[in-house]
Amino acid sequence: MSQLQKEIAEQPAVIARLLDESWAETERVAAAIRAFNPSFVCIAARGTSDNAARYAQYVFGHALGLPVMLATPSLHTLYHQPADLSRALVIGISQSGAAQDVRQVLADARQQGALTLAISNVADSPLANTAEYLLPLRAGRELSVAASKTYTAQLTVLAMLTAALADDPAMRGELALLPSLAAKTLELSGAISVWAGRYQKIARLVALGRGFNYATACEIALKIKELIYIASEGYSEADFWHGPIAAIDALHPVVLVAPSGATLDSMRVMQADLAKRDADLLVISDDPQTLESAANPLPVPAAPEWLSPITCVMPGQIFAMQQALVRGYAVDKPRGLSKVTVTE
């Protein structure tokens, strides 16, 4: 068993650990945010953590009405012209906490008087030491270069912070379901290894999502790039109509992230159009009718839409891993990549 396979399998336990051990510190951070009363949120991140930031844009906006912008770290490190973040909650998200440009955003923001928060798997990292507050991922050491359990841990931390800020018991109750939903997702994904070989020769792939699961589409596309070195792009379904859909022709593989919720109808319209183009559809959904027309269905259990990115990404992780395995690639150490990437 590869290290990546082990870490994917650990995700239900990591989520359960966060829910068991992190509420007190999450409440402390939520109290500090309420006292600061930020005008907006700015999130600095790179790579997989950038996709967690995309999730935060939706979950903070939907539940809290807080506008969220993604930081421009190069303004801080290359141009030395940081934006005014003095009235912002500035969050740095990094598995390792070692990205210098992400850290610099928090350092500049804190100097300006902003409230700063680090979300990291390394409690004594440069990022954690720069921020005023830390929410640790509690994922245990992640050895595979491709992030899996730290990504879903980041989403879980952001969801917990949202529920704490909203002071919503119903949201807490839905969060309590996550470990069992994650375990069920992994169980339902067991069949991927049976048919993964038919995609062994693909050289391109598109992943589509919308709303909360725009982040999921981007993260699945990133995992495909990292593990099997092909051109893969993640798009919002809405953006895909504005030009990129013209690139789809017969047998072009498309991953649709289409769980139940506000985006399902528009995703099904996209699904019907792609079917007319004879695209090869891999569909992640809990909706039986949506799964029926997939070339290969990737079923997930029904989940609250705001939490569905945590489960919907898992079949994509497994598909990418299985593609690496059938191609004989180094699953845990993709070529040219390292676990800790330090950008400035």
Short mmCIF file of N, CA, C and O in Angstrom, two decimals, residues 252-331:
data_model
loop_
_atom_site.label_atom_id
_atom_site.label_comp_id
_atom_site.label_asym_id
_atom_site.label_seq_id
_atom_site.Cartn_x
_atom_site.Cartn_y
_atom_site.Cartn_z
N HIS A 252 -13.50 13.01 -24.74
CA HIS A 252 -12.73 13.87 -23.84
C HIS A 252 -13.22 13.61 -22.41
O HIS A 252 -14.39 13.76 -22.11
N PRO A 253 -12.32 13.20 -21.49
CA PRO A 253 -12.76 12.91 -20.13
C PRO A 253 -13.10 14.20 -19.37
O PRO A 253 -12.32 15.15 -19.37
N VAL A 254 -14.27 14.20 -18.74
CA VAL A 254 -14.72 15.33 -17.93
C VAL A 254 -15.23 14.79 -16.59
O VAL A 254 -16.10 13.92 -16.57
N VAL A 255 -14.68 15.30 -15.50
CA VAL A 255 -15.18 14.98 -14.17
C VAL A 255 -16.18 16.04 -13.77
O VAL A 255 -15.85 17.24 -13.73
N LEU A 256 -17.41 15.63 -13.51
CA LEU A 256 -18.44 16.54 -13.05
C LEU A 256 -18.65 16.33 -11.55
O LEU A 256 -18.95 15.21 -11.12
N VAL A 257 -18.52 17.40 -10.77
CA VAL A 257 -18.78 17.34 -9.34
C VAL A 257 -20.18 17.90 -9.15
O VAL A 257 -20.39 19.12 -9.20
N ALA A 258 -21.15 17.02 -8.94
CA ALA A 258 -22.56 17.42 -9.02
C ALA A 258 -23.39 16.83 -7.88
O ALA A 258 -24.34 16.07 -8.11
N PRO A 259 -23.07 17.17 -6.63
CA PRO A 259 -23.90 16.69 -5.52
C PRO A 259 -25.23 17.45 -5.46
O PRO A 259 -25.39 18.50 -6.10
N SER A 260 -26.15 16.93 -4.69
CA SER A 260 -27.43 17.61 -4.50
C SER A 260 -27.22 18.97 -3.86
O SER A 260 -26.30 19.17 -3.06
N GLY A 261 -28.07 19.92 -4.26
CA GLY A 261 -27.97 21.27 -3.71
C GLY A 261 -28.32 22.30 -4.77
O GLY A 261 -28.87 21.97 -5.84
N ALA A 262 -27.97 23.54 -4.50
CA ALA A 262 -28.37 24.65 -5.37
C ALA A 262 -27.77 24.57 -6.76
O ALA A 262 -28.32 25.12 -7.71
N THR A 263 -26.65 23.89 -6.92
CA THR A 263 -25.96 23.85 -8.22
C THR A 263 -26.34 22.64 -9.07
O THR A 263 -25.92 22.55 -10.22
N LEU A 264 -27.12 21.71 -8.53
CA LEU A 264 -27.34 20.45 -9.25
C LEU A 264 -28.04 20.67 -10.58
O LEU A 264 -27.65 20.06 -11.59
N ASP A 265 -29.05 21.52 -10.64
CA ASP A 265 -29.78 21.71 -11.90
C ASP A 265 -28.86 22.24 -12.99
O ASP A 265 -28.90 21.76 -14.13
N SER A 266 -28.03 23.22 -12.66
CA SER A 266 -27.14 23.78 -13.69
C SER A 266 -26.07 22.76 -14.09
O SER A 266 -25.68 22.70 -15.27
N MET A 267 -25.62 21.94 -13.14
CA MET A 267 -24.66 20.90 -13.49
C MET A 267 -25.28 19.86 -14.41
O MET A 267 -24.62 19.33 -15.31
N ARG A 268 -26.56 19.59 -14.23
CA ARG A 268 -27.23 18.60 -15.09
C ARG A 268 -27.44 19.16 -16.50
O ARG A 268 -27.39 18.40 -17.48
N VAL A 269 -27.65 20.46 -16.61
CA VAL A 269 -27.72 21.08 -17.94
C VAL A 269 -26.37 20.93 -18.65
O VAL A 269 -26.29 20.56 -19.83
N MET A 270 -25.29 21.18 -17.91
CA MET A 270 -23.96 20.99 -18.47
C MET A 270 -23.73 19.52 -18.85
O MET A 270 -23.18 19.21 -19.92
N GLN A 271 -24.17 18.63 -18.00
CA GLN A 271 -24.01 17.20 -18.26
C GLN A 271 -24.69 16.81 -19.57
O GLN A 271 -24.12 16.07 -20.39
N ALA A 272 -25.89 17.31 -19.79
CA ALA A 272 -26.63 16.98 -21.01
C ALA A 272 -25.90 17.52 -22.25
O ALA A 272 -25.82 16.84 -23.29
N ASP A 273 -25.37 18.72 -22.16
CA ASP A 273 -24.65 19.30 -23.30
C ASP A 273 -23.37 18.51 -23.60
O ASP A 273 -23.05 18.23 -24.75
N LEU A 274 -22.65 18.14 -22.54
CA LEU A 274 -21.42 17.37 -22.74
C LEU A 274 -21.72 15.98 -23.32
O LEU A 274 -20.93 15.45 -24.12
N ALA A 275 -22.85 15.41 -22.93
CA ALA A 275 -23.24 14.11 -23.48
C ALA A 275 -23.48 14.20 -24.99
O ALA A 275 -23.14 13.29 -25.75
N LYS A 276 -24.05 15.31 -25.44
CA LYS A 276 -24.27 15.52 -26.87
C LYS A 276 -22.94 15.61 -27.62
O LYS A 276 -22.86 15.30 -28.81
N ARG A 277 -21.91 16.05 -26.94
CA ARG A 277 -20.58 16.14 -27.54
C ARG A 277 -19.80 14.83 -27.40
O ARG A 277 -18.63 14.77 -27.76
N ASP A 278 -20.45 13.81 -26.86
CA ASP A 278 -19.84 12.48 -26.67
C ASP A 278 -18.64 12.52 -25.72
O ASP A 278 -17.71 11.71 -25.84
N ALA A 279 -18.67 13.45 -24.77
CA ALA A 279 -17.61 13.48 -23.76
C ALA A 279 -17.70 12.24 -22.89
O ALA A 279 -18.77 11.64 -22.72
N ASP A 280 -16.58 11.83 -22.33
CA ASP A 280 -16.52 10.69 -21.41
C ASP A 280 -16.73 11.24 -20.00
O ASP A 280 -15.83 11.86 -19.43
N LEU A 281 -17.93 11.02 -19.45
CA LEU A 281 -18.31 11.68 -18.21
C LEU A 281 -18.07 10.80 -16.99
O LEU A 281 -18.57 9.68 -16.89
N LEU A 282 -17.28 11.33 -16.07
CA LEU A 282 -17.11 10.73 -14.74
C LEU A 282 -17.83 11.65 -13.77
O LEU A 282 -17.47 12.83 -13.65
N VAL A 283 -18.84 11.14 -13.10
CA VAL A 283 -19.73 12.00 -12.33
C VAL A 283 -19.67 11.67 -10.85
O VAL A 283 -19.89 10.52 -10.44
N ILE A 284 -19.35 12.68 -10.05
CA ILE A 284 -19.35 12.57 -8.59
C ILE A 284 -20.68 13.15 -8.10
O ILE A 284 -20.93 14.35 -8.24
N SER A 285 -21.54 12.30 -7.53
CA SER A 285 -22.85 12.78 -7.12
C SER A 285 -23.50 11.78 -6.16
O SER A 285 -23.11 10.61 -6.11
N ASP A 286 -24.48 12.28 -5.42
CA ASP A 286 -25.33 11.41 -4.62
C ASP A 286 -26.69 11.22 -5.27
O ASP A 286 -27.53 10.48 -4.77
N ASP A 287 -26.91 11.93 -6.40
CA ASP A 287 -28.21 11.90 -7.07
C ASP A 287 -28.26 10.74 -8.07
O ASP A 287 -27.49 10.74 -9.04
N PRO A 288 -29.15 9.77 -7.86
CA PRO A 288 -29.17 8.58 -8.73
C PRO A 288 -29.36 8.91 -10.21
O PRO A 288 -28.71 8.31 -11.07
N GLN A 289 -30.24 9.87 -10.52
CA GLN A 289 -30.50 10.19 -11.92
C GLN A 289 -29.26 10.80 -12.58
O GLN A 289 -28.97 10.53 -13.74
N THR A 290 -28.53 11.60 -11.84
CA THR A 290 -27.31 12.21 -12.37
C THR A 290 -26.24 11.16 -12.61
O THR A 290 -25.51 11.20 -13.60
N LEU A 291 -26.15 10.20 -11.72
CA LEU A 291 -25.15 9.14 -11.85
C LEU A 291 -25.46 8.20 -13.00
O LEU A 291 -24.55 7.61 -13.59
N GLU A 292 -26.75 8.06 -13.35
CA GLU A 292 -27.17 7.08 -14.37
C GLU A 292 -26.49 7.29 -15.71
O GLU A 292 -26.15 6.33 -16.39
N SER A 293 -26.32 8.54 -16.10
CA SER A 293 -25.81 8.81 -17.45
C SER A 293 -24.29 8.95 -17.49
O SER A 293 -23.72 9.36 -18.51
N ALA A 294 -23.61 8.65 -16.39
CA ALA A 294 -22.16 8.74 -16.37
C ALA A 294 -21.53 7.54 -17.02
O ALA A 294 -22.02 6.40 -16.87
N ALA A 295 -20.44 7.75 -17.75
CA ALA A 295 -19.67 6.61 -18.25
C ALA A 295 -19.14 5.80 -17.08
O ALA A 295 -19.13 4.57 -17.10
N ASN A 296 -18.71 6.51 -16.07
CA ASN A 296 -18.28 5.87 -14.82
C ASN A 296 -18.76 6.72 -13.65
O ASN A 296 -18.27 7.84 -13.45
N PRO A 297 -19.75 6.23 -12.90
CA PRO A 297 -20.24 6.99 -11.75
C PRO A 297 -19.29 6.91 -10.57
O PRO A 297 -18.63 5.89 -10.35
N LEU A 298 -19.21 8.01 -9.84
CA LEU A 298 -18.41 8.09 -8.63
C LEU A 298 -19.36 8.50 -7.50
O LEU A 298 -19.46 9.68 -7.15
N PRO A 299 -20.09 7.54 -6.94
CA PRO A 299 -21.13 7.89 -5.97
C PRO A 299 -20.56 8.36 -4.64
O PRO A 299 -19.51 7.88 -4.18
N VAL A 300 -21.27 9.30 -4.03
CA VAL A 300 -20.96 9.76 -2.68
C VAL A 300 -22.26 9.76 -1.90
O VAL A 300 -23.35 9.85 -2.47
N PRO A 301 -22.20 9.67 -0.58
CA PRO A 301 -23.43 9.74 0.21
C PRO A 301 -23.98 11.16 0.22
O PRO A 301 -23.24 12.13 0.05
N ALA A 302 -25.28 11.28 0.40
CA ALA A 302 -25.90 12.60 0.51
C ALA A 302 -25.33 13.32 1.72
O ALA A 302 -25.18 12.75 2.80
N ALA A 303 -25.00 14.60 1.52
CA ALA A 303 -24.40 15.41 2.59
C ALA A 303 -24.93 16.83 2.47
O ALA A 303 -25.36 17.26 1.38
N PRO A 304 -24.92 17.59 3.55
CA PRO A 304 -25.26 19.02 3.44
C PRO A 304 -24.35 19.67 2.42
O PRO A 304 -23.13 19.43 2.41
N GLU A 305 -24.92 20.50 1.55
CA GLU A 305 -24.14 21.02 0.43
C GLU A 305 -22.88 21.75 0.90
O GLU A 305 -21.82 21.64 0.27
N TRP A 306 -22.96 22.49 2.00
CA TRP A 306 -21.80 23.28 2.44
C TRP A 306 -20.64 22.40 2.90
O TRP A 306 -19.50 22.84 2.92
N LEU A 307 -20.94 21.14 3.23
CA LEU A 307 -19.91 20.19 3.63
C LEU A 307 -19.53 19.21 2.52
O LEU A 307 -18.56 18.46 2.67
N SER A 308 -20.26 19.21 1.43
CA SER A 308 -20.02 18.22 0.37
C SER A 308 -18.63 18.29 -0.25
O SER A 308 -18.12 17.25 -0.70
N PRO A 309 -17.93 19.44 -0.29
CA PRO A 309 -16.57 19.41 -0.82
C PRO A 309 -15.62 18.49 -0.05
O PRO A 309 -14.65 17.99 -0.62
N ILE A 310 -15.91 18.25 1.21
CA ILE A 310 -15.03 17.41 2.01
C ILE A 310 -15.15 15.95 1.59
O ILE A 310 -14.16 15.20 1.57
N THR A 311 -16.34 15.54 1.21
CA THR A 311 -16.51 14.16 0.74
C THR A 311 -16.30 14.04 -0.77
O THR A 311 -15.70 13.07 -1.24
N CYS A 312 -16.77 15.02 -1.54
CA CYS A 312 -16.72 14.90 -3.00
C CYS A 312 -15.30 14.87 -3.55
O CYS A 312 -15.07 14.32 -4.63
N VAL A 313 -14.34 15.43 -2.82
CA VAL A 313 -12.97 15.41 -3.34
C VAL A 313 -12.35 14.02 -3.23
O VAL A 313 -11.43 13.68 -3.99
N MET A 314 -12.84 13.19 -2.34
CA MET A 314 -12.19 11.90 -2.08
C MET A 314 -12.20 10.96 -3.28
O MET A 314 -11.17 10.34 -3.58
N PRO A 315 -13.32 10.80 -4.01
CA PRO A 315 -13.25 9.97 -5.22
C PRO A 315 -12.24 10.51 -6.24
O PRO A 315 -11.59 9.74 -6.94
N GLY A 316 -12.11 11.83 -6.31
CA GLY A 316 -11.12 12.41 -7.20
C GLY A 316 -9.70 12.10 -6.77
O GLY A 316 -8.83 11.81 -7.61
N GLN A 317 -9.44 12.14 -5.48
CA GLN A 317 -8.12 11.75 -4.96
C GLN A 317 -7.80 10.31 -5.35
O GLN A 317 -6.70 9.99 -5.81
N ILE A 318 -8.78 9.44 -5.16
CA ILE A 318 -8.58 8.01 -5.43
C ILE A 318 -8.41 7.75 -6.92
O ILE A 318 -7.55 6.96 -7.34
N PHE A 319 -9.20 8.43 -7.74
CA PHE A 319 -9.06 8.27 -9.19
C PHE A 319 -7.66 8.68 -9.64
O PHE A 319 -7.00 7.99 -10.42
N ALA A 320 -7.17 9.82 -9.15
CA ALA A 320 -5.83 10.28 -9.53
C ALA A 320 -4.77 9.29 -9.06
O ALA A 320 -3.83 8.96 -9.80
N MET A 321 -4.92 8.78 -7.84
CA MET A 321 -3.96 7.79 -7.32
C MET A 321 -3.98 6.52 -8.16
O MET A 321 -2.91 5.98 -8.51
N GLN A 322 -5.16 6.04 -8.50
CA GLN A 322 -5.26 4.82 -9.30
C GLN A 322 -4.67 5.00 -10.68
O GLN A 322 -4.06 4.09 -11.24
N GLN A 323 -4.82 6.20 -11.25
CA GLN A 323 -4.21 6.46 -12.54
C GLN A 323 -2.68 6.40 -12.45
O GLN A 323 -2.01 5.88 -13.34
N ALA A 324 -2.14 6.92 -11.37
CA ALA A 324 -0.69 6.83 -11.19
C ALA A 324 -0.25 5.38 -11.06
O ALA A 324 0.79 4.97 -11.61
N LEU A 325 -1.03 4.59 -10.34
CA LEU A 325 -0.67 3.18 -10.14
C LEU A 325 -0.70 2.41 -11.45
O LEU A 325 0.23 1.65 -11.75
N VAL A 326 -1.76 2.59 -12.26
CA VAL A 326 -1.86 1.81 -13.50
C VAL A 326 -0.80 2.24 -14.52
O VAL A 326 -0.42 1.47 -15.40
N ARG A 327 -0.29 3.45 -14.37
CA ARG A 327 0.75 3.93 -15.28
C ARG A 327 2.15 3.62 -14.76
O ARG A 327 3.14 3.91 -15.43
N GLY A 328 2.24 3.08 -13.56
CA GLY A 328 3.53 2.72 -12.99
C GLY A 328 4.34 3.90 -12.48
O GLY A 328 5.56 3.83 -12.39
N TYR A 329 3.66 5.00 -12.12
CA TYR A 329 4.36 6.18 -11.63
C TYR A 329 4.59 6.09 -10.12
O TYR A 329 3.91 5.36 -9.41
N ALA A 330 5.52 6.89 -9.66
CA ALA A 330 5.83 6.94 -8.22
C ALA A 330 4.73 7.71 -7.52
O ALA A 330 4.68 8.95 -7.58
N VAL A 331 3.84 7.00 -6.84
CA VAL A 331 2.64 7.61 -6.28
C VAL A 331 2.99 8.59 -5.17
O VAL A 331 2.41 9.68 -5.08
#
